[in-house]
């Protein structure tokens, strides 16, 4: 098992470095991205991989949640924890694991209902003054929380789930434009479904791949999503692109301040995703796709680990 884990780590480091050489400059991680036994694995891998390129890249990581290890459910639920002392503990840990003196963009991973937005923003203001954080943001933010936090310490970006299958945060877009806040879209391809690379007979590693329990990857869901996947294929054929590139270009061409963060484990997908930036959809084409997406049938889509409140 140790050999297998080492191979995974070495491959991850190689792939991240290939991404830099390909032209990627923004890398997103979090202190709880990793295995159930060691949630800090991902930050350590990212830190090792990017150490030779630190002045060429921007690193985002996150604070504010921890695994509820007392439960027997897998994946473990996460508990919000944005107490000031916990934020500082997280920041210091992330700086060490990422092998850096500063975090380019530090996201509150989830809103903690027990800690006021103003208190969190105050800690961010202090960390920015100390030079340990350059910019900060909020993941899964809503308008009220964003406005309150931004009034204390200007927010650089919001990181929320966004894809052709998850568009509910579009209601926040006018507020982002008003405040000058960017939008980082996670799961922009619905955890890979919109790439068009998977079918109803595909299976995933239950220990290491959360897709094994995601509703959009059931056999029934593939039937429900058949028209959506066909729309992507047809649009891709017209543009000389792939389905995944259309899913990314759709949001890249919608607003200049939307930054999707697709993930991959394959060299060819890394190149394919980067080339999505070269696919152009006009404003009219984006609106036409939106109109179809408003009415096309879709399955449920994975929304992340449950947050205990």
mmCIF file of C-alpha atoms in Angstrom, residues 4-193:
data_model
loop_
_atom_site.group_PDB
_atom_site.id
_atom_site.type_symbol
_atom_site.label_atom_id
_atom_site.label_comp_id
_atom_site.label_asym_id
_atom_site.label_seq_id
_atom_site.Cartn_x
_atom_site.Cartn_y
_atom_site.Cartn_z
ATOM 1 C CA UNK A 4 0.939 2.463 -4.312
ATOM 2 C CA UNK A 5 0.525 5.716 -2.375
ATOM 3 C CA UNK A 6 4.062 6.791 -3.295
ATOM 4 C CA UNK A 7 3.361 6.131 -6.960
ATOM 5 C CA UNK A 8 0.190 8.219 -6.745
ATOM 6 C CA UNK A 9 2.112 11.056 -5.115
ATOM 7 C CA UNK A 10 4.919 10.980 -7.684
ATOM 8 C CA UNK A 11 2.427 10.963 -10.536
ATOM 9 C CA UNK A 12 0.522 13.888 -9.014
ATOM 10 C CA UNK A 13 3.716 15.927 -8.674
ATOM 11 C CA UNK A 14 4.654 15.153 -12.271
ATOM 12 C CA UNK A 15 1.214 16.120 -13.568
ATOM 13 C CA UNK A 16 1.128 19.411 -11.653
ATOM 14 C CA UNK A 17 4.549 20.335 -13.010
ATOM 15 C CA UNK A 18 3.399 19.435 -16.512
ATOM 16 C CA UNK A 19 0.446 21.784 -15.976
ATOM 17 C CA UNK A 20 2.829 24.644 -15.199
ATOM 18 C CA UNK A 21 4.877 23.901 -18.295
ATOM 19 C CA UNK A 22 1.639 23.803 -20.322
ATOM 20 C CA UNK A 23 0.752 27.298 -19.159
ATOM 21 C CA UNK A 24 -1.460 26.868 -16.093
ATOM 22 C CA UNK A 25 -0.787 29.523 -13.457
ATOM 23 C CA UNK A 26 -3.574 29.054 -10.865
ATOM 24 C CA UNK A 27 -3.749 26.020 -8.576
ATOM 25 C CA UNK A 28 -6.504 25.370 -6.045
ATOM 26 C CA UNK A 29 -6.218 23.121 -2.996
ATOM 27 C CA UNK A 30 -7.414 22.966 0.643
ATOM 28 C CA UNK A 31 -6.203 21.708 3.968
ATOM 29 C CA UNK A 32 -8.795 18.904 3.904
ATOM 30 C CA UNK A 33 -8.070 17.701 0.363
ATOM 31 C CA UNK A 34 -6.460 14.332 0.833
ATOM 32 C CA UNK A 35 -7.157 10.864 2.162
ATOM 33 C CA UNK A 36 -9.493 10.229 5.061
ATOM 34 C CA UNK A 37 -6.498 9.245 7.199
ATOM 35 C CA UNK A 38 -4.406 12.251 6.234
ATOM 36 C CA UNK A 39 -6.423 15.225 4.944
ATOM 37 C CA UNK A 40 -3.258 17.284 4.455
ATOM 38 C CA UNK A 41 -1.830 15.123 1.642
ATOM 39 C CA UNK A 42 -2.935 17.392 -1.186
ATOM 40 C CA UNK A 43 -1.355 20.545 0.192
ATOM 41 C CA UNK A 44 1.929 18.699 0.672
ATOM 42 C CA UNK A 45 1.861 17.402 -2.894
ATOM 43 C CA UNK A 46 1.004 20.835 -4.302
ATOM 44 C CA UNK A 47 3.743 22.427 -2.211
ATOM 45 C CA UNK A 48 6.359 19.966 -3.421
ATOM 46 C CA UNK A 49 5.257 20.199 -7.042
ATOM 47 C CA UNK A 50 5.148 23.987 -7.214
ATOM 48 C CA UNK A 51 8.212 24.807 -5.123
ATOM 49 C CA UNK A 52 10.433 25.273 -8.219
ATOM 50 C CA UNK A 53 7.808 27.529 -9.835
ATOM 51 C CA UNK A 54 6.599 29.552 -6.862
ATOM 52 C CA UNK A 55 7.160 32.952 -8.449
ATOM 53 C CA UNK A 56 5.318 31.901 -11.625
ATOM 54 C CA UNK A 57 2.074 30.580 -10.114
ATOM 55 C CA UNK A 58 -0.790 31.566 -7.836
ATOM 56 C CA UNK A 59 -1.874 29.148 -5.110
ATOM 57 C CA UNK A 60 -5.302 29.099 -3.495
ATOM 58 C CA UNK A 61 -6.029 27.057 -0.395
ATOM 59 C CA UNK A 62 -8.804 27.003 2.193
ATOM 60 C CA UNK A 63 -9.583 27.096 5.894
ATOM 61 C CA UNK A 64 -12.729 26.768 7.945
ATOM 62 C CA UNK A 65 -13.821 23.127 7.894
ATOM 63 C CA UNK A 66 -12.654 19.869 9.394
ATOM 64 C CA UNK A 67 -13.709 16.253 9.051
ATOM 65 C CA UNK A 68 -16.239 14.855 11.521
ATOM 66 C CA UNK A 69 -14.234 11.716 12.301
ATOM 67 C CA UNK A 70 -16.722 10.609 14.965
ATOM 68 C CA UNK A 71 -19.159 9.367 12.336
ATOM 69 C CA UNK A 72 -18.935 6.097 10.468
ATOM 70 C CA UNK A 73 -20.185 7.480 7.155
ATOM 71 C CA UNK A 74 -17.806 7.657 4.185
ATOM 72 C CA UNK A 75 -17.049 10.247 2.918
ATOM 73 C CA UNK A 76 -16.917 11.868 6.335
ATOM 74 C CA UNK A 77 -19.150 14.931 6.775
ATOM 75 C CA UNK A 78 -17.364 18.197 7.345
ATOM 76 C CA UNK A 79 -17.859 20.578 10.259
ATOM 77 C CA UNK A 80 -17.487 24.351 9.825
ATOM 78 C CA UNK A 81 -14.907 25.852 12.177
ATOM 79 C CA UNK A 82 -13.874 29.473 11.554
ATOM 80 C CA UNK A 83 -12.914 30.490 15.051
ATOM 81 C CA UNK A 84 -10.063 33.034 14.849
ATOM 82 C CA UNK A 85 -7.613 30.740 16.616
ATOM 83 C CA UNK A 86 -8.515 27.909 14.253
ATOM 84 C CA UNK A 87 -8.027 30.148 11.187
ATOM 85 C CA UNK A 88 -4.545 31.104 12.336
ATOM 86 C CA UNK A 89 -3.674 27.489 13.085
ATOM 87 C CA UNK A 90 -4.859 26.510 9.603
ATOM 88 C CA UNK A 91 -2.925 29.330 7.924
ATOM 89 C CA UNK A 92 0.341 28.413 9.619
ATOM 90 C CA UNK A 93 -0.135 24.750 8.741
ATOM 91 C CA UNK A 94 -0.920 25.510 5.113
ATOM 92 C CA UNK A 95 2.107 27.790 4.752
ATOM 93 C CA UNK A 96 4.393 24.998 5.956
ATOM 94 C CA UNK A 97 2.804 22.280 3.830
ATOM 95 C CA UNK A 98 2.765 24.479 0.726
ATOM 96 C CA UNK A 99 6.420 25.461 1.302
ATOM 97 C CA UNK A 100 5.661 29.135 0.899
ATOM 98 C CA UNK A 101 5.787 32.392 2.852
ATOM 99 C CA UNK A 102 2.409 33.580 1.607
ATOM 100 C CA UNK A 103 -0.920 32.308 0.284
ATOM 101 C CA UNK A 104 -2.055 34.070 -2.876
ATOM 102 C CA UNK A 105 -5.771 33.470 -2.321
ATOM 103 C CA UNK A 106 -7.138 32.132 0.965
ATOM 104 C CA UNK A 107 -10.732 30.900 0.886
ATOM 105 C CA UNK A 108 -13.099 30.327 3.767
ATOM 106 C CA UNK A 109 -14.111 26.817 2.752
ATOM 107 C CA UNK A 110 -17.634 26.970 4.159
ATOM 108 C CA UNK A 111 -19.568 29.569 6.120
ATOM 109 C CA UNK A 112 -19.540 28.888 9.858
ATOM 110 C CA UNK A 113 -22.977 29.849 11.265
ATOM 111 C CA UNK A 114 -21.413 30.313 14.706
ATOM 112 C CA UNK A 115 -18.871 32.955 13.664
ATOM 113 C CA UNK A 116 -19.951 36.355 12.233
ATOM 114 C CA UNK A 117 -18.707 37.276 8.757
ATOM 115 C CA UNK A 118 -17.163 40.426 10.222
ATOM 116 C CA UNK A 119 -15.021 38.409 12.633
ATOM 117 C CA UNK A 120 -13.689 36.160 9.881
ATOM 118 C CA UNK A 121 -12.987 39.166 7.665
ATOM 119 C CA UNK A 122 -11.125 40.809 10.540
ATOM 120 C CA UNK A 123 -8.766 37.854 10.825
ATOM 121 C CA UNK A 124 -8.216 37.974 7.059
ATOM 122 C CA UNK A 125 -7.394 41.661 7.318
ATOM 123 C CA UNK A 126 -4.762 40.897 9.950
ATOM 124 C CA UNK A 127 -3.227 38.053 7.899
ATOM 125 C CA UNK A 128 -3.060 40.312 4.846
ATOM 126 C CA UNK A 129 -1.340 43.043 6.890
ATOM 127 C CA UNK A 130 1.165 40.451 8.096
ATOM 128 C CA UNK A 131 1.909 39.415 4.501
ATOM 129 C CA UNK A 132 0.879 35.803 5.066
ATOM 130 C CA UNK A 133 -2.157 36.158 2.782
ATOM 131 C CA UNK A 134 -2.357 38.352 -0.315
ATOM 132 C CA UNK A 135 -6.074 38.023 -1.091
ATOM 133 C CA UNK A 136 -9.021 36.230 0.423
ATOM 134 C CA UNK A 137 -12.300 34.753 -0.704
ATOM 135 C CA UNK A 138 -15.325 32.733 0.349
ATOM 136 C CA UNK A 139 -16.456 29.346 -0.937
ATOM 137 C CA UNK A 140 -20.186 28.621 -1.163
ATOM 138 C CA UNK A 141 -20.924 32.266 -0.376
ATOM 139 C CA UNK A 142 -24.338 33.888 -0.417
ATOM 140 C CA UNK A 143 -25.086 37.584 -0.960
ATOM 141 C CA UNK A 144 -25.665 38.598 2.659
ATOM 142 C CA UNK A 145 -22.495 36.979 3.973
ATOM 143 C CA UNK A 146 -20.441 38.320 1.069
ATOM 144 C CA UNK A 147 -21.587 41.900 1.609
ATOM 145 C CA UNK A 148 -20.935 41.798 5.349
ATOM 146 C CA UNK A 149 -17.458 40.315 4.918
ATOM 147 C CA UNK A 150 -16.531 42.605 2.041
ATOM 148 C CA UNK A 151 -17.412 45.686 4.110
ATOM 149 C CA UNK A 152 -14.650 44.780 6.589
ATOM 150 C CA UNK A 153 -11.976 43.390 4.256
ATOM 151 C CA UNK A 154 -12.485 43.473 0.470
ATOM 152 C CA UNK A 155 -13.163 40.021 -0.950
ATOM 153 C CA UNK A 156 -11.235 39.085 -4.102
ATOM 154 C CA UNK A 157 -13.196 36.025 -5.211
ATOM 155 C CA UNK A 158 -16.046 33.673 -4.462
ATOM 156 C CA UNK A 159 -15.555 29.971 -5.157
ATOM 157 C CA UNK A 160 -18.843 28.176 -5.730
ATOM 158 C CA UNK A 161 -20.029 25.112 -7.574
ATOM 159 C CA UNK A 162 -20.930 26.042 -11.137
ATOM 160 C CA UNK A 163 -21.526 24.073 -14.299
ATOM 161 C CA UNK A 164 -24.177 23.518 -16.923
ATOM 162 C CA UNK A 165 -25.827 21.223 -14.363
ATOM 163 C CA UNK A 166 -25.518 23.584 -11.388
ATOM 164 C CA UNK A 167 -26.446 27.175 -12.223
ATOM 165 C CA UNK A 168 -28.195 28.369 -9.077
ATOM 166 C CA UNK A 169 -25.367 30.779 -8.202
ATOM 167 C CA UNK A 170 -26.020 32.833 -11.333
ATOM 168 C CA UNK A 171 -28.339 34.891 -9.136
ATOM 169 C CA UNK A 172 -25.190 36.112 -7.356
ATOM 170 C CA UNK A 173 -23.535 37.403 -10.535
ATOM 171 C CA UNK A 174 -24.975 40.960 -10.391
ATOM 172 C CA UNK A 175 -23.643 41.336 -6.850
ATOM 173 C CA UNK A 176 -20.196 40.131 -7.905
ATOM 174 C CA UNK A 177 -20.131 42.677 -10.713
ATOM 175 C CA UNK A 178 -21.248 45.427 -8.348
ATOM 176 C CA UNK A 179 -18.539 44.633 -5.790
ATOM 177 C CA UNK A 180 -15.798 43.758 -8.279
ATOM 178 C CA UNK A 181 -15.493 40.200 -6.975
ATOM 179 C CA UNK A 182 -14.332 37.338 -9.205
ATOM 180 C CA UNK A 183 -15.961 33.906 -9.458
ATOM 181 C CA UNK A 184 -13.962 30.674 -9.266
ATOM 182 C CA UNK A 185 -16.112 27.820 -10.575
ATOM 183 C CA UNK A 186 -15.413 24.443 -9.027
ATOM 184 C CA UNK A 187 -16.659 21.220 -10.594
ATOM 185 C CA UNK A 188 -17.148 23.052 -13.915
ATOM 186 C CA UNK A 189 -17.695 19.755 -15.713
ATOM 187 C CA UNK A 190 -19.916 18.201 -13.050
ATOM 188 C CA UNK A 191 -16.998 16.106 -11.780
ATOM 189 C CA UNK A 192 -16.182 14.973 -15.303
ATOM 190 C CA UNK A 193 -19.617 14.000 -16.550
#
